[in-house]
């Protein structure tokens, strides 16, 4: 973590501001544990009483939480922008799934365009490394790993766009995706043709980013999410057809 010695001002206030910046920029993530008190005071160059004062302030404002015997953590509540009631509503309606994909296509297309121009060399190395891990998981035919890395790959692009509003908003939406609220990624990754197509699409996104081509990066993300929408639409139609066939079978069976 890029903590740095604080400058002249009230020490606890300087610590508060630095931790706030790290949370805002997404470097400290929801649920992440901070270093131990001794390590953190050394890295910040402040006394333990000043550090405790800062932690108390951040905890009072709901940014940090202390867990007995475990340490100090960034609060998990920062990872969700949606109430539980709204989450349950999303989960019950297909309309939310396709509106979610439309929203992602717009936001992530813009994020990819920004990442290609504004992302640091380190940002792009992280994205490239994640794609390499996706290729490895693909070879092992592990849909759980493929789905997890898919989410991490997309979030890395959003982080590389260096827009804090986009980062926190999309991180909240990806948390719902991981929980299967919008759709189940693992199901998609189990189909051979879909797995191959998804990997090729992510390769195209990565190549465009590594060559810093913003137009190609945006187009590749938009094409990928259009494919996901088409695949999900076909899956929903197949489910409806199966339900209709099952209902017809039950009616015939009941008459006999």
JSON list of C-alpha atoms in Angstrom, two decimals:
[
{"chain": "A", "resi": 1, "resn": "UNK", "atom": "CA", "xyz": [0.00, 0.00, 0.00]},
{"chain": "A", "resi": 2, "resn": "UNK", "atom": "CA", "xyz": [1.44, 3.43, -0.92]},
{"chain": "A", "resi": 3, "resn": "UNK", "atom": "CA", "xyz": [1.36, 5.04, 2.54]},
{"chain": "A", "resi": 4, "resn": "UNK", "atom": "CA", "xyz": [3.79, 7.95, 2.87]},
{"chain": "A", "resi": 5, "resn": "UNK", "atom": "CA", "xyz": [5.12, 10.03, 5.76]},
{"chain": "A", "resi": 6, "resn": "UNK", "atom": "CA", "xyz": [2.75, 12.86, 6.62]},
{"chain": "A", "resi": 7, "resn": "UNK", "atom": "CA", "xyz": [3.63, 16.55, 6.36]},
{"chain": "A", "resi": 8, "resn": "UNK", "atom": "CA", "xyz": [3.24, 19.38, 8.87]},
{"chain": "A", "resi": 9, "resn": "UNK", "atom": "CA", "xyz": [-0.33, 19.67, 10.15]},
{"chain": "A", "resi": 10, "resn": "UNK", "atom": "CA", "xyz": [-2.20, 17.94, 12.93]},
{"chain": "A", "resi": 11, "resn": "UNK", "atom": "CA", "xyz": [-0.86, 14.42, 12.59]},
{"chain": "A", "resi": 12, "resn": "UNK", "atom": "CA", "xyz": [-4.15, 12.58, 13.07]},
{"chain": "A", "resi": 13, "resn": "UNK", "atom": "CA", "xyz": [-5.86, 14.84, 10.48]},
{"chain": "A", "resi": 14, "resn": "UNK", "atom": "CA", "xyz": [-3.10, 14.08, 7.96]},
{"chain": "A", "resi": 15, "resn": "UNK", "atom": "CA", "xyz": [-3.53, 10.36, 8.55]},
{"chain": "A", "resi": 16, "resn": "UNK", "atom": "CA", "xyz": [-7.31, 10.66, 8.11]},
{"chain": "A", "resi": 17, "resn": "UNK", "atom": "CA", "xyz": [-6.89, 12.51, 4.82]},
{"chain": "A", "resi": 18, "resn": "UNK", "atom": "CA", "xyz": [-4.40, 9.97, 3.48]},
{"chain": "A", "resi": 19, "resn": "UNK", "atom": "CA", "xyz": [-6.58, 6.97, 4.32]},
{"chain": "A", "resi": 20, "resn": "UNK", "atom": "CA", "xyz": [-9.59, 8.74, 2.80]},
{"chain": "A", "resi": 21, "resn": "UNK", "atom": "CA", "xyz": [-7.65, 9.29, -0.43]},
{"chain": "A", "resi": 22, "resn": "UNK", "atom": "CA", "xyz": [-6.63, 5.62, -0.61]},
{"chain": "A", "resi": 23, "resn": "UNK", "atom": "CA", "xyz": [-10.25, 4.51, -0.14]},
{"chain": "A", "resi": 24, "resn": "UNK", "atom": "CA", "xyz": [-11.52, 7.07, -2.64]},
{"chain": "A", "resi": 25, "resn": "UNK", "atom": "CA", "xyz": [-9.01, 5.98, -5.30]},
{"chain": "A", "resi": 26, "resn": "UNK", "atom": "CA", "xyz": [-9.90, 2.33, -4.73]},
{"chain": "A", "resi": 27, "resn": "UNK", "atom": "CA", "xyz": [-6.44, 1.36, -3.48]},
{"chain": "A", "resi": 28, "resn": "UNK", "atom": "CA", "xyz": [-7.90, 0.37, -0.11]},
{"chain": "A", "resi": 29, "resn": "UNK", "atom": "CA", "xyz": [-10.89, -1.82, -0.93]},
{"chain": "A", "resi": 30, "resn": "UNK", "atom": "CA", "xyz": [-14.02, -2.72, 1.06]},
{"chain": "A", "resi": 31, "resn": "UNK", "atom": "CA", "xyz": [-13.19, -5.49, 3.55]},
{"chain": "A", "resi": 32, "resn": "UNK", "atom": "CA", "xyz": [-9.42, -5.00, 3.21]},
{"chain": "A", "resi": 33, "resn": "UNK", "atom": "CA", "xyz": [-7.34, -5.22, 6.40]},
{"chain": "A", "resi": 34, "resn": "UNK", "atom": "CA", "xyz": [-5.01, -2.36, 7.24]},
{"chain": "A", "resi": 35, "resn": "UNK", "atom": "CA", "xyz": [-1.43, -3.09, 8.37]},
{"chain": "A", "resi": 36, "resn": "UNK", "atom": "CA", "xyz": [-0.84, -3.61, 12.09]},
{"chain": "A", "resi": 37, "resn": "UNK", "atom": "CA", "xyz": [-0.74, -0.54, 14.32]},
{"chain": "A", "resi": 38, "resn": "UNK", "atom": "CA", "xyz": [3.03, -0.79, 14.70]},
{"chain": "A", "resi": 39, "resn": "UNK", "atom": "CA", "xyz": [3.66, -1.17, 10.95]},
{"chain": "A", "resi": 40, "resn": "UNK", "atom": "CA", "xyz": [1.20, 1.55, 9.99]},
{"chain": "A", "resi": 41, "resn": "UNK", "atom": "CA", "xyz": [2.58, 4.08, 12.50]},
{"chain": "A", "resi": 42, "resn": "UNK", "atom": "CA", "xyz": [6.10, 3.40, 11.21]},
{"chain": "A", "resi": 43, "resn": "UNK", "atom": "CA", "xyz": [5.11, 3.76, 7.55]},
{"chain": "A", "resi": 44, "resn": "UNK", "atom": "CA", "xyz": [3.17, 6.96, 8.20]},
{"chain": "A", "resi": 45, "resn": "UNK", "atom": "CA", "xyz": [5.81, 8.37, 10.50]},
{"chain": "A", "resi": 46, "resn": "UNK", "atom": "CA", "xyz": [3.37, 9.19, 13.31]},
{"chain": "A", "resi": 47, "resn": "UNK", "atom": "CA", "xyz": [3.00, 8.13, 16.92]},
{"chain": "A", "resi": 48, "resn": "UNK", "atom": "CA", "xyz": [0.56, 5.42, 17.93]},
{"chain": "A", "resi": 49, "resn": "UNK", "atom": "CA", "xyz": [-1.67, 7.86, 19.84]},
{"chain": "A", "resi": 50, "resn": "UNK", "atom": "CA", "xyz": [-2.00, 10.03, 16.70]},
{"chain": "A", "resi": 51, "resn": "UNK", "atom": "CA", "xyz": [-2.76, 6.94, 14.63]},
{"chain": "A", "resi": 52, "resn": "UNK", "atom": "CA", "xyz": [-5.38, 5.75, 17.13]},
{"chain": "A", "resi": 53, "resn": "UNK", "atom": "CA", "xyz": [-7.02, 9.18, 17.04]},
{"chain": "A", "resi": 54, "resn": "UNK", "atom": "CA", "xyz": [-7.21, 9.02, 13.24]},
{"chain": "A", "resi": 55, "resn": "UNK", "atom": "CA", "xyz": [-8.59, 5.46, 13.26]},
{"chain": "A", "resi": 56, "resn": "UNK", "atom": "CA", "xyz": [-11.23, 6.48, 15.81]},
{"chain": "A", "resi": 57, "resn": "UNK", "atom": "CA", "xyz": [-12.26, 9.40, 13.59]},
{"chain": "A", "resi": 58, "resn": "UNK", "atom": "CA", "xyz": [-12.48, 7.19, 10.49]},
{"chain": "A", "resi": 59, "resn": "UNK", "atom": "CA", "xyz": [-14.40, 4.54, 12.42]},
{"chain": "A", "resi": 60, "resn": "UNK", "atom": "CA", "xyz": [-16.90, 7.12, 13.73]},
{"chain": "A", "resi": 61, "resn": "UNK", "atom": "CA", "xyz": [-17.59, 8.14, 10.14]},
{"chain": "A", "resi": 62, "resn": "UNK", "atom": "CA", "xyz": [-18.12, 4.52, 9.06]},
{"chain": "A", "resi": 63, "resn": "UNK", "atom": "CA", "xyz": [-15.04, 4.16, 6.85]},
{"chain": "A", "resi": 64, "resn": "UNK", "atom": "CA", "xyz": [-13.14, 1.74, 9.09]},
{"chain": "A", "resi": 65, "resn": "UNK", "atom": "CA", "xyz": [-14.28, -0.99, 11.45]},
{"chain": "A", "resi": 66, "resn": "UNK", "atom": "CA", "xyz": [-12.34, -2.76, 14.23]},
{"chain": "A", "resi": 67, "resn": "UNK", "atom": "CA", "xyz": [-12.73, -6.53, 14.60]},
{"chain": "A", "resi": 68, "resn": "UNK", "atom": "CA", "xyz": [-11.67, -7.96, 17.93]},
{"chain": "A", "resi": 69, "resn": "UNK", "atom": "CA", "xyz": [-8.50, -10.00, 17.57]},
{"chain": "A", "resi": 70, "resn": "UNK", "atom": "CA", "xyz": [-8.39, -9.46, 13.80]},
{"chain": "A", "resi": 71, "resn": "UNK", "atom": "CA", "xyz": [-7.44, -5.84, 13.22]},
{"chain": "A", "resi": 72, "resn": "UNK", "atom": "CA", "xyz": [-8.78, -2.74, 11.47]},
{"chain": "A", "resi": 73, "resn": "UNK", "atom": "CA", "xyz": [-10.65, -3.15, 8.17]},
{"chain": "A", "resi": 74, "resn": "UNK", "atom": "CA", "xyz": [-12.19, -0.93, 5.52]},
{"chain": "A", "resi": 75, "resn": "UNK", "atom": "CA", "xyz": [-15.91, -1.30, 6.07]},
{"chain": "A", "resi": 76, "resn": "UNK", "atom": "CA", "xyz": [-17.70, -3.78, 3.79]},
{"chain": "A", "resi": 77, "resn": "UNK", "atom": "CA", "xyz": [-20.61, -1.35, 3.47]},
{"chain": "A", "resi": 78, "resn": "UNK", "atom": "CA", "xyz": [-18.59, 0.71, 0.99]},
{"chain": "A", "resi": 79, "resn": "UNK", "atom": "CA", "xyz": [-18.85, -2.15, -1.51]},
{"chain": "A", "resi": 80, "resn": "UNK", "atom": "CA", "xyz": [-22.58, -1.77, -2.14]},
{"chain": "A", "resi": 81, "resn": "UNK", "atom": "CA", "xyz": [-24.56, 1.22, -3.34]},
{"chain": "A", "resi": 82, "resn": "UNK", "atom": "CA", "xyz": [-27.87, -0.66, -3.36]},
{"chain": "A", "resi": 83, "resn": "UNK", "atom": "CA", "xyz": [-30.31, -1.47, -0.57]},
{"chain": "A", "resi": 84, "resn": "UNK", "atom": "CA", "xyz": [-31.18, -5.13, 0.05]},
{"chain": "A", "resi": 85, "resn": "UNK", "atom": "CA", "xyz": [-34.75, -4.43, -1.06]},
{"chain": "A", "resi": 86, "resn": "UNK", "atom": "CA", "xyz": [-33.58, -3.11, -4.41]},
{"chain": "A", "resi": 87, "resn": "UNK", "atom": "CA", "xyz": [-31.16, -6.03, -4.83]},
{"chain": "A", "resi": 88, "resn": "UNK", "atom": "CA", "xyz": [-34.03, -8.50, -4.37]},
{"chain": "A", "resi": 89, "resn": "UNK", "atom": "CA", "xyz": [-36.09, -6.57, -6.91]},
{"chain": "A", "resi": 90, "resn": "UNK", "atom": "CA", "xyz": [-33.25, -6.77, -9.45]},
{"chain": "A", "resi": 91, "resn": "UNK", "atom": "CA", "xyz": [-32.96, -10.52, -8.91]},
{"chain": "A", "resi": 92, "resn": "UNK", "atom": "CA", "xyz": [-36.64, -11.14, -9.72]},
{"chain": "A", "resi": 93, "resn": "UNK", "atom": "CA", "xyz": [-36.83, -9.29, -13.05]},
{"chain": "A", "resi": 94, "resn": "UNK", "atom": "CA", "xyz": [-35.08, -9.99, -16.35]},
{"chain": "A", "resi": 95, "resn": "UNK", "atom": "CA", "xyz": [-35.52, -6.34, -17.31]},
{"chain": "A", "resi": 96, "resn": "UNK", "atom": "CA", "xyz": [-32.87, -5.46, -14.71]},
{"chain": "A", "resi": 97, "resn": "UNK", "atom": "CA", "xyz": [-30.41, -7.89, -16.34]},
{"chain": "A", "resi": 98, "resn": "UNK", "atom": "CA", "xyz": [-30.59, -6.30, -19.77]},
{"chain": "A", "resi": 99, "resn": "UNK", "atom": "CA", "xyz": [-30.67, -2.73, -18.45]},
{"chain": "A", "resi": 100, "resn": "UNK", "atom": "CA", "xyz": [-27.57, -3.67, -16.44]},
{"chain": "A", "resi": 101, "resn": "UNK", "atom": "CA", "xyz": [-25.80, -4.88, -19.59]},
{"chain": "A", "resi": 102, "resn": "UNK", "atom": "CA", "xyz": [-26.76, -1.71, -21.48]},
{"chain": "A", "resi": 103, "resn": "UNK", "atom": "CA", "xyz": [-25.37, 0.36, -18.64]},
{"chain": "A", "resi": 104, "resn": "UNK", "atom": "CA", "xyz": [-22.16, -1.68, -18.53]},
{"chain": "A", "resi": 105, "resn": "UNK", "atom": "CA", "xyz": [-21.70, -1.33, -22.28]},
{"chain": "A", "resi": 106, "resn": "UNK", "atom": "CA", "xyz": [-21.86, 2.46, -22.02]},
{"chain": "A", "resi": 107, "resn": "UNK", "atom": "CA", "xyz": [-19.75, 2.81, -18.87]},
{"chain": "A", "resi": 108, "resn": "UNK", "atom": "CA", "xyz": [-17.13, 0.17, -19.62]},
{"chain": "A", "resi": 109, "resn": "UNK", "atom": "CA", "xyz": [-16.75, 1.30, -23.21]},
{"chain": "A", "resi": 110, "resn": "UNK", "atom": "CA", "xyz": [-15.90, 4.74, -21.87]},
{"chain": "A", "resi": 111, "resn": "UNK", "atom": "CA", "xyz": [-13.63, 3.22, -19.17]},
{"chain": "A", "resi": 112, "resn": "UNK", "atom": "CA", "xyz": [-11.70, 1.22, -21.78]},
{"chain": "A", "resi": 113, "resn": "UNK", "atom": "CA", "xyz": [-11.27, 4.31, -23.95]},
{"chain": "A", "resi": 114, "resn": "UNK", "atom": "CA", "xyz": [-9.95, 6.26, -20.95]},
{"chain": "A", "resi": 115, "resn": "UNK", "atom": "CA", "xyz": [-7.72, 3.38, -19.81]},
{"chain": "A", "resi": 116, "resn": "UNK", "atom": "CA", "xyz": [-6.05, 3.19, -23.23]},
{"chain": "A", "resi": 117, "resn": "UNK", "atom": "CA", "xyz": [-5.03, 6.84, -22.96]},
{"chain": "A", "resi": 118, "resn": "UNK", "atom": "CA", "xyz": [-4.87, 7.58, -19.21]},
{"chain": "A", "resi": 119, "resn": "UNK", "atom": "CA", "xyz": [-3.84, 4.23, -17.77]},
{"chain": "A", "resi": 120, "resn": "UNK", "atom": "CA", "xyz": [-0.30, 3.98, -16.44]},
{"chain": "A", "resi": 121, "resn": "UNK", "atom": "CA", "xyz": [2.12, 1.34, -17.65]},
{"chain": "A", "resi": 122, "resn": "UNK", "atom": "CA", "xyz": [1.52, -0.44, -14.33]},
{"chain": "A", "resi": 123, "resn": "UNK", "atom": "CA", "xyz": [-2.25, -0.37, -14.91]},
{"chain": "A", "resi": 124, "resn": "UNK", "atom": "CA", "xyz": [-1.81, -2.04, -18.29]},
{"chain": "A", "resi": 125, "resn": "UNK", "atom": "CA", "xyz": [0.58, -4.63, -16.87]},
{"chain": "A", "resi": 126, "resn": "UNK", "atom": "CA", "xyz": [-2.05, -5.59, -14.29]},
{"chain": "A", "resi": 127, "resn": "UNK", "atom": "CA", "xyz": [-4.67, -5.99, -17.02]},
{"chain": "A", "resi": 128, "resn": "UNK", "atom": "CA", "xyz": [-2.30, -8.04, -19.15]},
{"chain": "A", "resi": 129, "resn": "UNK", "atom": "CA", "xyz": [-1.41, -10.27, -16.19]},
{"chain": "A", "resi": 130, "resn": "UNK", "atom": "CA", "xyz": [-5.09, -10.89, -15.46]},
{"chain": "A", "resi": 131, "resn": "UNK", "atom": "CA", "xyz": [-5.68, -11.88, -19.08]},
{"chain": "A", "resi": 132, "resn": "UNK", "atom": "CA", "xyz": [-2.78, -14.33, -18.81]},
{"chain": "A", "resi": 133, "resn": "UNK", "atom": "CA", "xyz": [-4.46, -15.85, -15.77]},
{"chain": "A", "resi": 134, "resn": "UNK", "atom": "CA", "xyz": [-7.73, -16.06, -17.73]},
{"chain": "A", "resi": 135, "resn": "UNK", "atom": "CA", "xyz": [-5.95, -18.03, -20.45]},
{"chain": "A", "resi": 136, "resn": "UNK", "atom": "CA", "xyz": [-4.52, -20.41, -17.85]},
{"chain": "A", "resi": 137, "resn": "UNK", "atom": "CA", "xyz": [-7.93, -20.93, -16.20]},
{"chain": "A", "resi": 138, "resn": "UNK", "atom": "CA", "xyz": [-9.45, -21.51, -19.63]},
{"chain": "A", "resi": 139, "resn": "UNK", "atom": "CA", "xyz": [-6.95, -24.30, -20.29]},
{"chain": "A", "resi": 140, "resn": "UNK", "atom": "CA", "xyz": [-7.88, -25.93, -16.97]},
{"chain": "A", "resi": 141, "resn": "UNK", "atom": "CA", "xyz": [-11.61, -25.67, -17.81]},
{"chain": "A", "resi": 142, "resn": "UNK", "atom": "CA", "xyz": [-12.45, -24.18, -14.44]},
{"chain": "A", "resi": 143, "resn": "UNK", "atom": "CA", "xyz": [-15.62, -22.05, -14.85]},
{"chain": "A", "resi": 144, "resn": "UNK", "atom": "CA", "xyz": [-15.42, -20.67, -11.31]},
{"chain": "A", "resi": 145, "resn": "UNK", "atom": "CA", "xyz": [-11.90, -19.31, -11.85]},
{"chain": "A", "resi": 146, "resn": "UNK", "atom": "CA", "xyz": [-12.79, -18.04, -15.32]},
{"chain": "A", "resi": 147, "resn": "UNK", "atom": "CA", "xyz": [-15.80, -16.15, -13.97]},
{"chain": "A", "resi": 148, "resn": "UNK", "atom": "CA", "xyz": [-13.81, -14.64, -11.08]},
{"chain": "A", "resi": 149, "resn": "UNK", "atom": "CA", "xyz": [-10.97, -13.53, -13.35]},
{"chain": "A", "resi": 150, "resn": "UNK", "atom": "CA", "xyz": [-13.45, -12.14, -15.87]},
{"chain": "A", "resi": 151, "resn": "UNK", "atom": "CA", "xyz": [-14.80, -9.79, -13.18]},
{"chain": "A", "resi": 152, "resn": "UNK", "atom": "CA", "xyz": [-11.29, -8.84, -12.02]},
{"chain": "A", "resi": 153, "resn": "UNK", "atom": "CA", "xyz": [-10.22, -8.12, -15.61]},
{"chain": "A", "resi": 154, "resn": "UNK", "atom": "CA", "xyz": [-13.11, -5.72, -16.17]},
{"chain": "A", "resi": 155, "resn": "UNK", "atom": "CA", "xyz": [-12.64, -4.01, -12.80]},
{"chain": "A", "resi": 156, "resn": "UNK", "atom": "CA", "xyz": [-8.94, -3.53, -13.56]},
{"chain": "A", "resi": 157, "resn": "UNK", "atom": "CA", "xyz": [-9.93, -1.65, -16.72]},
{"chain": "A", "resi": 158, "resn": "UNK", "atom": "CA", "xyz": [-12.28, 0.56, -14.72]},
{"chain": "A", "resi": 159, "resn": "UNK", "atom": "CA", "xyz": [-9.50, 1.23, -12.18]},
{"chain": "A", "resi": 160, "resn": "UNK", "atom": "CA", "xyz": [-7.17, 2.14, -15.07]},
{"chain": "A", "resi": 161, "resn": "UNK", "atom": "CA", "xyz": [-9.67, 4.77, -16.25]},
{"chain": "A", "resi": 162, "resn": "UNK", "atom": "CA", "xyz": [-8.78, 6.83, -13.15]},
{"chain": "A", "resi": 163, "resn": "UNK", "atom": "CA", "xyz": [-12.30, 8.11, -12.49]},
{"chain": "A", "resi": 164, "resn": "UNK", "atom": "CA", "xyz": [-13.24, 7.58, -8.84]},
{"chain": "A", "resi": 165, "resn": "UNK", "atom": "CA", "xyz": [-16.99, 7.96, -9.37]},
{"chain": "A", "resi": 166, "resn": "UNK", "atom": "CA", "xyz": [-17.00, 5.32, -12.09]},
{"chain": "A", "resi": 167, "resn": "UNK", "atom": "CA", "xyz": [-14.79, 3.05, -9.98]},
{"chain": "A", "resi": 168, "resn": "UNK", "atom": "CA", "xyz": [-17.03, 2.98, -6.90]},
{"chain": "A", "resi": 169, "resn": "UNK", "atom": "CA", "xyz": [-20.26, 2.78, -8.87]},
{"chain": "A", "resi": 170, "resn": "UNK", "atom": "CA", "xyz": [-19.08, -0.12, -11.04]},
{"chain": "A", "resi": 171, "resn": "UNK", "atom": "CA", "xyz": [-17.47, -1.93, -8.11]},
{"chain": "A", "resi": 172, "resn": "UNK", "atom": "CA", "xyz": [-20.89, -1.98, -6.41]},
{"chain": "A", "resi": 173, "resn": "UNK", "atom": "CA", "xyz": [-22.51, -3.37, -9.55]},
{"chain": "A", "resi": 174, "resn": "UNK", "atom": "CA", "xyz": [-19.85, -6.06, -9.92]},
{"chain": "A", "resi": 175, "resn": "UNK", "atom": "CA", "xyz": [-20.48, -7.19, -6.37]},
{"chain": "A", "resi": 176, "resn": "UNK", "atom": "CA", "xyz": [-24.08, -7.95, -7.37]},
{"chain": "A", "resi": 177, "resn": "UNK", "atom": "CA", "xyz": [-22.83, -9.75, -10.47]},
{"chain": "A", "resi": 178, "resn": "UNK", "atom": "CA", "xyz": [-20.52, -11.93, -8.36]},
{"chain": "A", "resi": 179, "resn": "UNK", "atom": "CA", "xyz": [-23.47, -12.84, -6.15]},
{"chain": "A", "resi": 180, "resn": "UNK", "atom": "CA", "xyz": [-25.48, -13.98, -9.18]},
{"chain": "A", "resi": 181, "resn": "UNK", "atom": "CA", "xyz": [-28.05, -11.19, -8.88]},
{"chain": "A", "resi": 182, "resn": "UNK", "atom": "CA", "xyz": [-27.92, -10.26, -12.56]},
{"chain": "A", "resi": 183, "resn": "UNK", "atom": "CA", "xyz": [-26.92, -13.60, -14.07]},
{"chain": "A", "resi": 184, "resn": "UNK", "atom": "CA", "xyz": [-24.72, -16.60, -13.34]},
{"chain": "A", "resi": 185, "resn": "UNK", "atom": "CA", "xyz": [-21.35, -16.31, -15.09]},
{"chain": "A", "resi": 186, "resn": "UNK", "atom": "CA", "xyz": [-20.44, -19.90, -14.26]},
{"chain": "A", "resi": 187, "resn": "UNK", "atom": "CA", "xyz": [-23.33, -21.16, -16.40]},
{"chain": "A", "resi": 188, "resn": "UNK", "atom": "CA", "xyz": [-22.06, -19.19, -19.39]},
{"chain": "A", "resi": 189, "resn": "UNK", "atom": "CA", "xyz": [-18.51, -20.49, -18.97]},
{"chain": "A", "resi": 190, "resn": "UNK", "atom": "CA", "xyz": [-19.64, -24.13, -18.98]},
{"chain": "A", "resi": 191, "resn": "UNK", "atom": "CA", "xyz": [-20.58, -23.98, -22.67]},
{"chain": "A", "resi": 192, "resn": "UNK", "atom": "CA", "xyz": [-17.58, -24.72, -24.89]},
{"chain": "A", "resi": 193, "resn": "UNK", "atom": "CA", "xyz": [-18.42, -22.36, -27.77]},
{"chain": "A", "resi": 194, "resn": "UNK", "atom": "CA", "xyz": [-19.27, -19.56, -25.34]},
{"chain": "A", "resi": 195, "resn": "UNK", "atom": "CA", "xyz": [-16.02, -20.06, -23.40]},
{"chain": "A", "resi": 196, "resn": "UNK", "atom": "CA", "xyz": [-13.94, -19.82, -26.57]},
{"chain": "A", "resi": 197, "resn": "UNK", "atom": "CA", "xyz": [-15.78, -16.73, -27.78]},
{"chain": "A", "resi": 198, "resn": "UNK", "atom": "CA", "xyz": [-15.47, -14.97, -24.42]},
{"chain": "A", "resi": 199, "resn": "UNK", "atom": "CA", "xyz": [-11.73, -15.61, -24.24]},
{"chain": "A", "resi": 200, "resn": "UNK", "atom": "CA", "xyz": [-11.23, -14.28, -27.78]},
{"chain": "A", "resi": 201, "resn": "UNK", "atom": "CA", "xyz": [-13.24, -11.17, -26.90]},
{"chain": "A", "resi": 202, "resn": "UNK", "atom": "CA", "xyz": [-11.15, -10.50, -23.81]},
{"chain": "A", "resi": 203, "resn": "UNK", "atom": "CA", "xyz": [-8.00, -11.01, -25.88]},
{"chain": "A", "resi": 204, "resn": "UNK", "atom": "CA", "xyz": [-9.21, -8.34, -28.32]},
{"chain": "A", "resi": 205, "resn": "UNK", "atom": "CA", "xyz": [-9.86, -5.95, -25.42]},
{"chain": "A", "resi": 206, "resn": "UNK", "atom": "CA", "xyz": [-6.42, -6.59, -23.96]},
{"chain": "A", "resi": 207, "resn": "UNK", "atom": "CA", "xyz": [-4.61, -6.14, -27.28]},
{"chain": "A", "resi": 208, "resn": "UNK", "atom": "CA", "xyz": [-6.35, -2.81, -27.88]},
{"chain": "A", "resi": 209, "resn": "UNK", "atom": "CA", "xyz": [-5.41, -1.60, -24.41]},
{"chain": "A", "resi": 210, "resn": "UNK", "atom": "CA", "xyz": [-1.79, -2.76, -24.60]},
{"chain": "A", "resi": 211, "resn": "UNK", "atom": "CA", "xyz": [-1.38, -0.94, -27.92]},
{"chain": "A", "resi": 212, "resn": "UNK", "atom": "CA", "xyz": [-3.12, 2.12, -26.40]},
{"chain": "A", "resi": 213, "resn": "UNK", "atom": "CA", "xyz": [-5.79, 2.25, -29.09]},
{"chain": "A", "resi": 214, "resn": "UNK", "atom": "CA", "xyz": [-8.81, 3.93, -27.39]},
{"chain": "A", "resi": 215, "resn": "UNK", "atom": "CA", "xyz": [-11.21, 3.49, -30.30]},
{"chain": "A", "resi": 216, "resn": "UNK", "atom": "CA", "xyz": [-10.45, -0.22, -30.66]},
{"chain": "A", "resi": 217, "resn": "UNK", "atom": "CA", "xyz": [-10.60, -0.71, -26.89]},
{"chain": "A", "resi": 218, "resn": "UNK", "atom": "CA", "xyz": [-14.06, 0.82, -26.64]},
{"chain": "A", "resi": 219, "resn": "UNK", "atom": "CA", "xyz": [-15.31, -1.12, -29.67]},
{"chain": "A", "resi": 220, "resn": "UNK", "atom": "CA", "xyz": [-13.96, -4.41, -28.27]},
{"chain": "A", "resi": 221, "resn": "UNK", "atom": "CA", "xyz": [-15.68, -3.91, -24.91]},
{"chain": "A", "resi": 222, "resn": "UNK", "atom": "CA", "xyz": [-18.97, -2.96, -26.57]},
{"chain": "A", "resi": 223, "resn": "UNK", "atom": "CA", "xyz": [-18.80, -6.00, -28.89]},
{"chain": "A", "resi": 224, "resn": "UNK", "atom": "CA", "xyz": [-18.09, -8.28, -25.93]},
{"chain": "A", "resi": 225, "resn": "UNK", "atom": "CA", "xyz": [-21.06, -7.04, -23.91]},
{"chain": "A", "resi": 226, "resn": "UNK", "atom": "CA", "xyz": [-23.34, -7.19, -26.95]},
{"chain": "A", "resi": 227, "resn": "UNK", "atom": "CA", "xyz": [-22.36, -10.85, -27.29]},
{"chain": "A", "resi": 228, "resn": "UNK", "atom": "CA", "xyz": [-23.15, -11.49, -23.61]},
{"chain": "A", "resi": 229, "resn": "UNK", "atom": "CA", "xyz": [-26.56, -9.87, -24.05]},
{"chain": "A", "resi": 230, "resn": "UNK", "atom": "CA", "xyz": [-27.33, -11.98, -27.12]},
{"chain": "A", "resi": 231, "resn": "UNK", "atom": "CA", "xyz": [-26.24, -15.17, -25.36]},
{"chain": "A", "resi": 232, "resn": "UNK", "atom": "CA", "xyz": [-28.38, -14.40, -22.33]},
{"chain": "A", "resi": 233, "resn": "UNK", "atom": "CA", "xyz": [-31.39, -13.56, -24.51]},
{"chain": "A", "resi": 234, "resn": "UNK", "atom": "CA", "xyz": [-31.06, -16.95, -26.23]},
{"chain": "A", "resi": 235, "resn": "UNK", "atom": "CA", "xyz": [-30.76, -18.66, -22.85]},
{"chain": "A", "resi": 236, "resn": "UNK", "atom": "CA", "xyz": [-33.90, -16.92, -21.55]},
{"chain": "A", "resi": 237, "resn": "UNK", "atom": "CA", "xyz": [-35.85, -17.96, -24.68]},
{"chain": "A", "resi": 238, "resn": "UNK", "atom": "CA", "xyz": [-34.73, -21.56, -24.26]},
{"chain": "A", "resi": 239, "resn": "UNK", "atom": "CA", "xyz": [-35.87, -21.51, -20.62]},
{"chain": "A", "resi": 240, "resn": "UNK", "atom": "CA", "xyz": [-39.30, -20.17, -21.63]},
{"chain": "A", "resi": 241, "resn": "UNK", "atom": "CA", "xyz": [-39.66, -22.78, -24.36]},
{"chain": "A", "resi": 242, "resn": "UNK", "atom": "CA", "xyz": [-38.80, -25.51, -21.86]},
{"chain": "A", "resi": 243, "resn": "UNK", "atom": "CA", "xyz": [-41.38, -24.17, -19.41]},
{"chain": "A", "resi": 244, "resn": "UNK", "atom": "CA", "xyz": [-44.07, -24.12, -22.12]},
{"chain": "A", "resi": 245, "resn": "UNK", "atom": "CA", "xyz": [-43.22, -27.67, -23.21]},
{"chain": "A", "resi": 246, "resn": "UNK", "atom": "CA", "xyz": [-43.28, -28.87, -19.61]},
{"chain": "A", "resi": 247, "resn": "UNK", "atom": "CA", "xyz": [-46.65, -27.24, -18.97]},
{"chain": "A", "resi": 248, "resn": "UNK", "atom": "CA", "xyz": [-48.10, -28.85, -22.12]},
{"chain": "A", "resi": 249, "resn": "UNK", "atom": "CA", "xyz": [-46.78, -32.23, -21.04]},
{"chain": "A", "resi": 250, "resn": "UNK", "atom": "CA", "xyz": [-48.33, -31.85, -17.59]},
{"chain": "A", "resi": 251, "resn": "UNK", "atom": "CA", "xyz": [-51.70, -30.90, -19.11]},
{"chain": "A", "resi": 252, "resn": "UNK", "atom": "CA", "xyz": [-51.68, -33.95, -21.40]},
{"chain": "A", "resi": 253, "resn": "UNK", "atom": "CA", "xyz": [-50.59, -36.17, -18.56]},
{"chain": "A", "resi": 254, "resn": "UNK", "atom": "CA", "xyz": [-53.34, -34.87, -16.27]},
{"chain": "A", "resi": 255, "resn": "UNK", "atom": "CA", "xyz": [-56.02, -35.60, -18.92]},
{"chain": "A", "resi": 256, "resn": "UNK", "atom": "CA", "xyz": [-54.80, -39.16, -19.21]}
]
